[in-house]
Short mmCIF file of C-alpha atoms in Angstrom, two decimals:
data_model
loop_
_atom_site.label_atom_id
_atom_site.label_comp_id
_atom_site.label_asym_id
_atom_site.label_seq_id
_atom_site.Cartn_x
_atom_site.Cartn_y
_atom_site.Cartn_z
CA LYS A 21 0.08 0.41 0.35
CA ASN A 22 1.60 3.54 -0.84
CA GLN A 23 1.54 5.50 2.00
CA VAL A 24 3.54 9.04 3.27
CA GLU A 25 4.42 9.27 6.98
CA GLN A 26 6.13 12.15 8.98
CA SER A 27 7.09 12.95 11.82
CA PRO A 28 6.92 14.04 14.23
CA GLN A 29 3.11 15.13 14.54
CA SER A 30 3.87 18.37 15.80
CA LEU A 31 6.85 20.39 16.94
CA ILE A 32 7.49 23.41 19.44
CA ILE A 33 10.86 25.17 18.83
CA LEU A 34 12.43 28.71 19.43
CA GLU A 35 12.85 31.48 17.11
CA GLY A 36 16.37 31.35 16.07
CA LYS A 37 16.66 27.14 16.23
CA ASN A 38 17.15 24.96 13.71
CA CYS A 39 14.89 22.00 13.02
CA THR A 40 14.48 19.44 11.15
CA LEU A 41 11.16 17.28 10.01
CA GLN A 42 11.04 13.93 8.68
CA CYS A 43 9.41 11.96 5.70
CA ASN A 44 8.91 8.36 5.25
CA TYR A 45 7.35 6.44 2.06
CA THR A 46 6.25 3.93 0.59
CA VAL A 47 5.54 4.52 -2.80
CA SER A 48 6.49 3.00 -5.59
CA PRO A 49 7.77 3.48 -8.20
CA PHE A 50 8.80 6.84 -7.43
CA SER A 51 8.68 10.01 -9.60
CA ASN A 52 8.87 12.93 -7.25
CA LEU A 53 8.96 13.95 -3.58
CA ARG A 54 7.19 17.49 -2.75
CA TRP A 55 7.39 19.49 0.23
CA TYR A 56 4.63 22.04 0.81
CA LYS A 57 3.85 24.64 3.72
CA GLN A 58 0.27 25.25 4.38
CA ASP A 59 -0.86 28.22 6.87
CA THR A 60 -3.23 27.90 9.09
CA GLY A 61 -6.79 28.30 6.87
CA ARG A 62 -4.70 28.82 3.40
CA GLY A 63 -4.03 26.36 0.82
CA PRO A 64 -0.84 24.56 0.53
CA VAL A 65 2.24 26.60 -0.83
CA SER A 66 5.15 24.96 -2.71
CA LEU A 67 8.47 24.18 -0.71
CA THR A 68 10.61 22.16 -3.01
CA ILE A 69 10.10 18.93 -5.48
CA MET A 70 12.95 16.61 -5.90
CA THR A 71 13.31 14.11 -8.57
CA PHE A 72 15.07 10.99 -8.20
CA SER A 73 18.39 11.71 -8.92
CA GLU A 74 18.39 14.50 -6.40
CA ASN A 75 19.19 14.45 -3.04
CA THR A 76 19.09 17.98 -1.98
CA LYS A 77 17.56 21.22 -2.76
CA SER A 78 17.45 24.54 -0.95
CA ASN A 79 14.59 27.13 -0.82
CA GLY A 80 16.03 29.96 1.12
CA ARG A 81 15.88 28.66 4.50
CA TYR A 82 14.34 25.77 3.97
CA THR A 83 16.51 22.78 2.77
CA ALA A 84 15.22 18.98 1.61
CA THR A 85 17.11 16.04 1.41
CA LEU A 86 16.16 12.71 -0.43
CA ASP A 87 17.26 9.38 0.53
CA ALA A 88 15.61 7.00 -2.48
CA ASP A 89 17.20 4.38 -1.77
CA THR A 90 15.94 3.96 1.92
CA LYS A 91 12.71 6.15 1.05
CA GLN A 92 13.13 8.81 3.43
CA SER A 93 13.35 12.80 2.91
CA SER A 94 13.90 15.71 5.70
CA LEU A 95 13.21 19.07 5.50
CA HIS A 96 15.88 21.57 7.50
CA ILE A 97 14.44 25.17 8.20
CA THR A 98 17.07 27.24 9.46
CA ALA A 99 17.01 30.05 12.03
CA SER A 100 13.65 29.75 12.27
CA GLN A 101 11.12 32.71 11.90
CA LEU A 102 7.62 33.04 13.90
CA SER A 103 6.45 33.24 10.33
CA ASP A 104 7.48 29.28 9.63
CA SER A 105 4.77 28.47 11.91
CA ALA A 106 2.63 26.28 10.24
CA SER A 107 2.18 22.58 8.87
CA TYR A 108 4.62 21.11 6.64
CA ILE A 109 3.32 18.49 4.34
CA CYS A 110 5.31 16.27 2.56
CA VAL A 111 3.52 15.10 -0.95
CA VAL A 112 5.01 11.52 -3.43
CA SER A 113 4.04 11.31 -6.64
CA ASP A 114 4.31 7.62 -8.25
CA ARG A 115 4.55 6.83 -11.72
CA GLY A 116 2.04 4.50 -12.36
CA SER A 117 -0.12 6.14 -14.95
CA THR A 118 1.46 8.84 -17.36
CA LEU A 119 -0.10 11.73 -15.21
CA GLY A 120 1.22 10.20 -11.84
CA ARG A 121 -1.06 10.06 -8.57
CA LEU A 122 0.44 12.54 -5.47
CA TYR A 123 0.16 10.75 -2.08
CA PHE A 124 0.00 13.26 0.92
CA GLY A 125 1.58 12.28 4.32
CA ARG A 126 -0.82 14.34 7.66
CA GLY A 127 1.81 16.81 8.28
CA THR A 128 3.93 17.88 10.78
CA GLN A 129 2.53 21.24 12.56
CA LEU A 130 5.32 23.60 13.77
CA THR A 131 4.92 26.28 15.85
CA VAL A 132 7.81 28.85 16.82
CA TRP A 133 8.21 30.78 19.69
CA PRO A 134 9.45 34.13 20.53
CA GLU B 18 2.61 33.93 -6.80
CA ALA B 19 -0.79 31.81 -7.40
CA ASP B 20 -3.63 33.29 -9.21
CA ILE B 21 -6.34 31.17 -7.90
CA TYR B 22 -9.51 32.37 -5.73
CA GLN B 23 -11.63 30.15 -4.01
CA THR B 24 -15.26 31.68 -2.84
CA PRO B 25 -16.57 31.87 -0.34
CA ARG B 26 -13.95 31.72 2.60
CA TYR B 27 -16.47 30.81 4.84
CA LEU B 28 -19.62 29.05 4.37
CA VAL B 29 -22.25 27.71 8.07
CA ILE B 30 -25.04 26.57 6.25
CA GLY B 31 -28.06 23.92 7.08
CA THR B 32 -28.50 20.29 6.61
CA GLY B 33 -30.07 20.05 2.88
CA LYS B 34 -29.08 22.98 1.53
CA LYS B 35 -27.73 22.70 -2.26
CA ILE B 36 -24.54 25.05 -2.45
CA THR B 37 -21.89 25.51 -4.59
CA LEU B 38 -18.10 26.42 -4.01
CA GLU B 39 -16.46 28.59 -6.53
CA CYS B 40 -12.90 28.12 -8.13
CA SER B 41 -11.77 30.31 -10.52
CA GLN B 42 -8.08 30.68 -12.00
CA THR B 43 -6.43 33.06 -13.93
CA MET B 44 -3.31 31.59 -15.16
CA GLY B 45 -4.41 29.72 -18.11
CA HIS B 46 -4.16 26.11 -16.48
CA ASP B 47 -5.88 23.07 -18.13
CA LYS B 48 -5.76 21.12 -15.06
CA MET B 49 -7.66 21.71 -11.87
CA TYR B 50 -8.15 19.50 -8.91
CA TRP B 51 -10.60 19.53 -5.69
CA TYR B 52 -9.16 18.26 -2.60
CA GLN B 53 -10.96 18.07 1.08
CA GLN B 54 -8.68 18.08 4.06
CA ASP B 55 -10.13 17.58 7.28
CA PRO B 56 -7.78 18.48 10.52
CA GLY B 57 -4.66 16.99 11.17
CA MET B 58 -5.35 14.70 8.00
CA GLU B 59 -3.89 14.49 4.56
CA LEU B 60 -5.50 15.56 1.65
CA HIS B 61 -8.05 13.50 -0.53
CA LEU B 62 -8.51 14.12 -4.22
CA ILE B 63 -12.31 14.42 -4.67
CA HIS B 64 -12.59 15.67 -8.47
CA TYR B 65 -10.29 17.01 -11.24
CA SER B 66 -10.52 17.72 -14.66
CA TYR B 67 -7.91 18.21 -17.48
CA GLY B 68 -9.85 20.54 -19.47
CA VAL B 69 -13.19 22.12 -20.69
CA ASN B 70 -15.78 19.43 -20.28
CA SER B 71 -13.45 17.23 -18.93
CA THR B 72 -14.48 16.31 -15.56
CA GLU B 73 -13.47 12.66 -13.49
CA LYS B 74 -13.64 11.32 -9.70
CA GLY B 75 -11.20 11.32 -7.82
CA ASP B 76 -9.61 8.73 -5.12
CA LEU B 77 -12.09 9.98 -2.24
CA SER B 78 -15.61 9.23 -2.94
CA SER B 79 -18.02 12.15 -2.18
CA GLU B 80 -21.54 12.88 -3.17
CA SER B 81 -20.42 16.29 -4.82
CA THR B 82 -20.49 17.00 -8.21
CA VAL B 83 -17.95 19.79 -11.02
CA SER B 84 -18.37 21.30 -13.89
CA ARG B 85 -15.68 22.51 -16.39
CA ILE B 86 -17.91 24.79 -18.92
CA ARG B 87 -14.77 27.52 -18.78
CA THR B 88 -11.03 26.76 -18.68
CA GLU B 89 -10.77 29.56 -16.04
CA HIS B 90 -13.90 28.27 -13.91
CA PHE B 91 -14.10 24.86 -11.67
CA PRO B 92 -17.12 24.87 -9.50
CA LEU B 93 -18.04 22.18 -6.86
CA THR B 94 -22.10 21.53 -6.16
CA LEU B 95 -23.12 19.44 -3.24
CA GLU B 96 -27.18 19.31 -3.96
CA SER B 97 -28.19 18.16 -0.26
CA ALA B 98 -25.67 19.38 2.38
CA ARG B 99 -25.26 17.15 5.55
CA PRO B 100 -23.17 17.29 8.82
CA SER B 101 -20.77 14.78 7.44
CA HIS B 102 -19.75 17.22 4.30
CA THR B 103 -18.04 19.83 6.83
CA SER B 104 -14.47 19.95 5.82
CA GLN B 105 -12.18 22.21 3.95
CA TYR B 106 -12.16 22.14 0.54
CA LEU B 107 -8.79 23.16 -1.56
CA CYS B 108 -9.14 24.02 -5.19
CA ALA B 109 -5.75 23.38 -7.15
CA SER B 110 -4.22 23.95 -10.77
CA SER B 111 -1.62 23.04 -12.42
CA GLU B 112 -0.30 23.34 -15.91
CA ARG B 113 -0.33 20.67 -19.10
CA GLU B 114 2.38 18.44 -18.24
CA GLY B 115 0.20 16.13 -15.57
CA GLU B 116 -0.26 16.50 -11.63
CA GLY B 117 2.82 13.90 -11.19
CA SER B 118 5.17 15.56 -13.60
CA ALA B 119 8.68 16.36 -11.52
CA ASN B 120 8.62 19.95 -13.83
CA GLU B 121 5.09 20.80 -12.80
CA LYS B 122 3.74 22.53 -9.65
CA LEU B 123 0.17 22.48 -8.01
CA PHE B 124 -1.01 25.94 -7.27
CA PHE B 125 -3.58 25.80 -4.63
CA GLY B 126 -6.27 28.36 -3.64
CA SER B 127 -7.15 29.36 0.05
CA GLY B 128 -10.12 27.27 0.83
CA THR B 129 -13.61 26.78 1.80
CA GLN B 130 -13.94 26.00 5.08
CA LEU B 131 -17.64 24.61 5.12
CA SER B 132 -19.71 23.54 8.18
CA VAL B 133 -22.90 21.98 7.99
CA LEU B 134 -25.44 22.10 11.13
#
């Protein structure tokens, strides 16, 4: 069964600190992995997209890594800011069809305190 | 950023009422999607469209229906709302390459929070 599991479910950190969010998946065949940021009451916004051949990708203070062999990804946030408080969602796409299909994780709820 | 709009943002309605959730995008994207999301849960695809006059049901069974008469417009309709329909509904659009393409981005609207009493 294709699944995407994220940990931790929730996380609280102090402003300025770093943190790392985890994503494990069993989706096969694998096409790409995306990280989205979703503010409360808003739609998700894309942070990074990585294919099989990419093992790291950065977007400002966000750095995503991918290990396709172990089917694990992480999202590292550097020097956190209050505006980083949001849900971070890991999404994996398969190559089961020409159009692909998206499998969503439940997200990690990050809270940054001043 | 994303030019995809959903209205209303919030809707509280009584059981049995007919409702339509609006979604419009100005990016000229062929592909559009409706997702349902409950608090702390993953997004579930309920409908999608590859272009005008094309609509398909998604993975999650839904009593809603959709239409795609114009490229920019993808409304979702519930003929008779029930409390079990209470959820957040997210509309999204993407470019021609397809939902799973590595070079394709999915743009989401801000969502409609629906509460059925």
